[in-house]
Amino acid sequence: MRLVASLIIVSIMMLVGASANALERFAGIEDGSDANLKAVCKDYMINSFLKNDPDLFFHLLPKSMKRMETMLEKDWPEGHLKRFGNEPLSEYEIFEIKDEIENTEYKGHKIKRIRFKYKAGTMERYRRSACSFKQDNDQRWYFSQKP
């Protein structure tokens, strides 16, 4: 009986630990430094976008997108298949991120845009895109446009 109780306690501790590591949806990021936003953009493109894992994407969305969560979850796999094909991917053939970051402002909110080009999977040629981050009223940074 003591063994069963110990196993239950250990299982609960593992579940709590695993959920603590999961990214909170619609939370954004606090550090809006150029170096951090560039690292987040690169992490998103390599570990979320390419590998078909939407956790970081949902973490970077603003709270105003919460109402579209179900639709976005449904569309995520279809967009990945259409862009990259059926094969699981682990790296890009081409991934070049620009050094300079564009700083603008829109409706009183700071915008930082990081441009890059990429090619992977079934793509016949490279594409250009950008991670655009907007500083919201809560001083946290969110995607303002999906790359």
PDB file of C-alpha atoms in Angstrom:
ATOM      1  CA  MET A   1       0.000   0.000   0.000  1.00  0.00           C
ATOM      2  CA  ARG A   2       2.862   2.333   0.832  1.00  0.00           C
ATOM      3  CA  LEU A   3       4.441   1.616  -2.563  1.00  0.00           C
ATOM      4  CA  VAL A   4       1.208   2.496  -4.383  1.00  0.00           C
ATOM      5  CA  ALA A   5       0.934   5.786  -2.467  1.00  0.00           C
ATOM      6  CA  SER A   6       4.552   6.633  -3.320  1.00  0.00           C
ATOM      7  CA  LEU A   7       3.969   5.894  -7.008  1.00  0.00           C
ATOM      8  CA  ILE A   8       0.886   8.114  -7.050  1.00  0.00           C
ATOM      9  CA  ILE A   9       2.773  10.986  -5.404  1.00  0.00           C
ATOM     10  CA  VAL A  10       5.692  10.660  -7.835  1.00  0.00           C
ATOM     11  CA  SER A  11       3.266  10.569 -10.788  1.00  0.00           C
ATOM     12  CA  ILE A  12       1.520  13.731  -9.603  1.00  0.00           C
ATOM     13  CA  MET A  13       4.851  15.501  -9.137  1.00  0.00           C
ATOM     14  CA  MET A  14       5.894  14.555 -12.677  1.00  0.00           C
ATOM     15  CA  LEU A  15       2.627  15.838 -14.129  1.00  0.00           C
ATOM     16  CA  VAL A  16       2.905  19.145 -12.263  1.00  0.00           C
ATOM     17  CA  GLY A  17       6.523  19.520 -13.383  1.00  0.00           C
ATOM     18  CA  ALA A  18       5.647  18.805 -17.015  1.00  0.00           C
ATOM     19  CA  SER A  19       2.781  21.305 -17.049  1.00  0.00           C
ATOM     20  CA  ALA A  20       4.997  23.978 -15.485  1.00  0.00           C
ATOM     21  CA  ASN A  21       7.328  23.694 -18.476  1.00  0.00           C
ATOM     22  CA  ALA A  22       4.522  24.123 -21.021  1.00  0.00           C
ATOM     23  CA  LEU A  23       4.230  27.558 -22.581  1.00  0.00           C
ATOM     24  CA  GLU A  24       1.269  29.629 -21.517  1.00  0.00           C
ATOM     25  CA  ARG A  25      -0.863  30.600 -24.477  1.00  0.00           C
ATOM     26  CA  PHE A  26      -1.324  34.270 -25.389  1.00  0.00           C
ATOM     27  CA  ALA A  27       1.366  35.386 -22.910  1.00  0.00           C
ATOM     28  CA  GLY A  28       3.903  37.108 -25.162  1.00  0.00           C
ATOM     29  CA  ILE A  29       7.422  37.879 -23.985  1.00  0.00           C
ATOM     30  CA  GLU A  30       8.758  40.503 -21.617  1.00  0.00           C
ATOM     31  CA  ASP A  31      12.243  41.141 -23.024  1.00  0.00           C
ATOM     32  CA  GLY A  32      11.873  43.155 -26.229  1.00  0.00           C
ATOM     33  CA  SER A  33      15.579  43.685 -26.830  1.00  0.00           C
ATOM     34  CA  ASP A  34      16.698  43.234 -30.431  1.00  0.00           C
ATOM     35  CA  ALA A  35      18.880  40.248 -29.549  1.00  0.00           C
ATOM     36  CA  ASN A  36      16.061  38.490 -27.663  1.00  0.00           C
ATOM     37  CA  LEU A  37      13.428  39.099 -30.354  1.00  0.00           C
ATOM     38  CA  LYS A  38      15.831  37.828 -33.012  1.00  0.00           C
ATOM     39  CA  ALA A  39      16.486  34.686 -30.918  1.00  0.00           C
ATOM     40  CA  VAL A  40      12.743  34.159 -30.387  1.00  0.00           C
ATOM     41  CA  CYS A  41      12.099  34.579 -34.123  1.00  0.00           C
ATOM     42  CA  LYS A  42      14.804  32.046 -34.981  1.00  0.00           C
ATOM     43  CA  ASP A  43      13.516  29.628 -32.322  1.00  0.00           C
ATOM     44  CA  TYR A  44       9.978  29.993 -33.675  1.00  0.00           C
ATOM     45  CA  MET A  45      11.026  29.392 -37.280  1.00  0.00           C
ATOM     46  CA  ILE A  46      13.174  26.348 -36.447  1.00  0.00           C
ATOM     47  CA  ASN A  47      11.413  24.665 -33.518  1.00  0.00           C
ATOM     48  CA  SER A  48       7.795  25.632 -34.106  1.00  0.00           C
ATOM     49  CA  PHE A  49       7.129  26.519 -37.749  1.00  0.00           C
ATOM     50  CA  LEU A  50       9.455  23.973 -39.398  1.00  0.00           C
ATOM     51  CA  LYS A  51       8.815  21.117 -36.958  1.00  0.00           C
ATOM     52  CA  ASN A  52       5.038  21.650 -36.940  1.00  0.00           C
ATOM     53  CA  ASP A  53       4.800  22.443 -33.205  1.00  0.00           C
ATOM     54  CA  PRO A  54       2.360  25.310 -32.525  1.00  0.00           C
ATOM     55  CA  ASP A  55       3.199  25.856 -28.807  1.00  0.00           C
ATOM     56  CA  LEU A  56       5.513  28.843 -29.307  1.00  0.00           C
ATOM     57  CA  PHE A  57       3.183  30.314 -31.925  1.00  0.00           C
ATOM     58  CA  PHE A  58       0.257  30.347 -29.489  1.00  0.00           C
ATOM     59  CA  HIS A  59       2.522  31.700 -26.727  1.00  0.00           C
ATOM     60  CA  LEU A  60       3.427  34.704 -28.888  1.00  0.00           C
ATOM     61  CA  LEU A  61      -0.115  35.556 -29.964  1.00  0.00           C
ATOM     62  CA  PRO A  62      -1.824  38.543 -28.329  1.00  0.00           C
ATOM     63  CA  LYS A  63      -4.805  37.976 -26.038  1.00  0.00           C
ATOM     64  CA  SER A  64      -7.068  39.511 -28.701  1.00  0.00           C
ATOM     65  CA  MET A  65      -6.551  36.336 -30.782  1.00  0.00           C
ATOM     66  CA  LYS A  66      -7.979  34.060 -28.067  1.00  0.00           C
ATOM     67  CA  ARG A  67     -11.367  34.025 -29.803  1.00  0.00           C
ATOM     68  CA  MET A  68      -9.737  32.535 -32.924  1.00  0.00           C
ATOM     69  CA  GLU A  69      -7.834  29.819 -31.052  1.00  0.00           C
ATOM     70  CA  THR A  70      -9.945  26.890 -32.290  1.00  0.00           C
ATOM     71  CA  MET A  71      -9.747  27.962 -35.934  1.00  0.00           C
ATOM     72  CA  LEU A  72      -5.974  28.534 -35.693  1.00  0.00           C
ATOM     73  CA  GLU A  73      -5.428  25.101 -34.126  1.00  0.00           C
ATOM     74  CA  LYS A  74      -7.417  23.504 -36.931  1.00  0.00           C
ATOM     75  CA  ASP A  75      -5.578  25.378 -39.701  1.00  0.00           C
ATOM     76  CA  TRP A  76      -2.050  24.890 -38.300  1.00  0.00           C
ATOM     77  CA  PRO A  77      -1.375  21.335 -39.677  1.00  0.00           C
ATOM     78  CA  GLU A  78      -2.924  22.130 -43.080  1.00  0.00           C
ATOM     79  CA  GLY A  79      -0.683  25.167 -43.527  1.00  0.00           C
ATOM     80  CA  HIS A  80       2.392  23.141 -42.650  1.00  0.00           C
ATOM     81  CA  LEU A  81       1.554  20.360 -45.111  1.00  0.00           C
ATOM     82  CA  LYS A  82       0.813  22.848 -47.871  1.00  0.00           C
ATOM     83  CA  ARG A  83       4.109  24.665 -47.328  1.00  0.00           C
ATOM     84  CA  PHE A  84       6.552  21.830 -46.575  1.00  0.00           C
ATOM     85  CA  GLY A  85       4.926  18.524 -47.606  1.00  0.00           C
ATOM     86  CA  ASN A  86       4.330  15.288 -45.654  1.00  0.00           C
ATOM     87  CA  GLU A  87       7.882  14.461 -44.567  1.00  0.00           C
ATOM     88  CA  PRO A  88       8.966  15.458 -41.031  1.00  0.00           C
ATOM     89  CA  LEU A  89      11.652  18.157 -41.206  1.00  0.00           C
ATOM     90  CA  SER A  90      14.469  19.040 -38.841  1.00  0.00           C
ATOM     91  CA  GLU A  91      16.391  21.700 -40.748  1.00  0.00           C
ATOM     92  CA  TYR A  92      16.089  24.247 -43.537  1.00  0.00           C
ATOM     93  CA  GLU A  93      17.972  24.024 -46.811  1.00  0.00           C
ATOM     94  CA  ILE A  94      18.211  27.814 -46.629  1.00  0.00           C
ATOM     95  CA  PHE A  95      17.644  29.972 -43.552  1.00  0.00           C
ATOM     96  CA  GLU A  96      19.167  33.441 -43.539  1.00  0.00           C
ATOM     97  CA  ILE A  97      18.123  36.037 -41.006  1.00  0.00           C
ATOM     98  CA  LYS A  98      19.005  39.712 -41.589  1.00  0.00           C
ATOM     99  CA  ASP A  99      21.176  41.482 -39.041  1.00  0.00           C
ATOM    100  CA  GLU A 100      19.247  44.739 -38.975  1.00  0.00           C
ATOM    101  CA  ILE A 101      15.880  45.031 -37.262  1.00  0.00           C
ATOM    102  CA  GLU A 102      13.276  47.469 -38.576  1.00  0.00           C
ATOM    103  CA  ASN A 103      11.771  49.672 -35.850  1.00  0.00           C
ATOM    104  CA  THR A 104       8.461  51.363 -36.615  1.00  0.00           C
ATOM    105  CA  GLU A 105       5.335  52.433 -34.795  1.00  0.00           C
ATOM    106  CA  TYR A 106       1.672  51.745 -35.520  1.00  0.00           C
ATOM    107  CA  LYS A 107      -1.213  53.341 -33.615  1.00  0.00           C
ATOM    108  CA  GLY A 108       1.108  54.206 -30.734  1.00  0.00           C
ATOM    109  CA  HIS A 109       2.572  50.699 -30.420  1.00  0.00           C
ATOM    110  CA  LYS A 110       6.242  49.917 -31.112  1.00  0.00           C
ATOM    111  CA  ILE A 111       6.792  47.388 -33.904  1.00  0.00           C
ATOM    112  CA  LYS A 112       9.998  45.452 -34.533  1.00  0.00           C
ATOM    113  CA  ARG A 113      10.354  43.447 -37.740  1.00  0.00           C
ATOM    114  CA  ILE A 114      13.017  40.804 -38.385  1.00  0.00           C
ATOM    115  CA  ARG A 115      13.311  39.767 -42.021  1.00  0.00           C
ATOM    116  CA  PHE A 116      14.590  36.400 -43.254  1.00  0.00           C
ATOM    117  CA  LYS A 117      14.440  33.965 -46.140  1.00  0.00           C
ATOM    118  CA  TYR A 118      13.965  30.218 -45.972  1.00  0.00           C
ATOM    119  CA  LYS A 119      13.532  27.050 -48.010  1.00  0.00           C
ATOM    120  CA  ALA A 120      12.716  23.519 -46.841  1.00  0.00           C
ATOM    121  CA  GLY A 121      10.815  20.364 -47.736  1.00  0.00           C
ATOM    122  CA  THR A 122       8.950  20.423 -51.048  1.00  0.00           C
ATOM    123  CA  MET A 123       9.469  24.153 -51.660  1.00  0.00           C
ATOM    124  CA  GLU A 124      10.907  24.756 -55.131  1.00  0.00           C
ATOM    125  CA  ARG A 125      12.428  28.138 -54.263  1.00  0.00           C
ATOM    126  CA  TYR A 126      13.108  30.180 -51.185  1.00  0.00           C
ATOM    127  CA  ARG A 127      10.574  32.529 -49.612  1.00  0.00           C
ATOM    128  CA  ARG A 128      11.038  35.798 -47.818  1.00  0.00           C
ATOM    129  CA  SER A 129       9.108  36.571 -44.661  1.00  0.00           C
ATOM    130  CA  ALA A 130       9.432  38.394 -41.343  1.00  0.00           C
ATOM    131  CA  CYS A 131       8.698  38.034 -37.657  1.00  0.00           C
ATOM    132  CA  SER A 132       6.840  41.174 -36.644  1.00  0.00           C
ATOM    133  CA  PHE A 133       6.532  41.865 -32.921  1.00  0.00           C
ATOM    134  CA  LYS A 134       4.291  44.530 -31.381  1.00  0.00           C
ATOM    135  CA  GLN A 135       4.635  45.913 -27.871  1.00  0.00           C
ATOM    136  CA  ASP A 136       1.165  45.925 -26.341  1.00  0.00           C
ATOM    137  CA  ASN A 137      -0.279  48.056 -23.540  1.00  0.00           C
ATOM    138  CA  ASP A 138       0.941  45.512 -20.971  1.00  0.00           C
ATOM    139  CA  GLN A 139       4.533  46.215 -22.174  1.00  0.00           C
ATOM    140  CA  ARG A 140       4.893  42.612 -23.405  1.00  0.00           C
ATOM    141  CA  TRP A 141       5.811  41.730 -27.000  1.00  0.00           C
ATOM    142  CA  TYR A 142       3.468  39.676 -29.225  1.00  0.00           C
ATOM    143  CA  PHE A 143       3.344  38.635 -32.858  1.00  0.00           C
ATOM    144  CA  SER A 144       1.719  41.409 -34.841  1.00  0.00           C
ATOM    145  CA  GLN A 145       1.824  39.337 -38.016  1.00  0.00           C
ATOM    146  CA  LYS A 146       2.384  35.616 -38.530  1.00  0.00           C
ATOM    147  CA  PRO A 147       5.590  34.880 -40.444  1.00  0.00           C
TER     148      PRO A 147
END
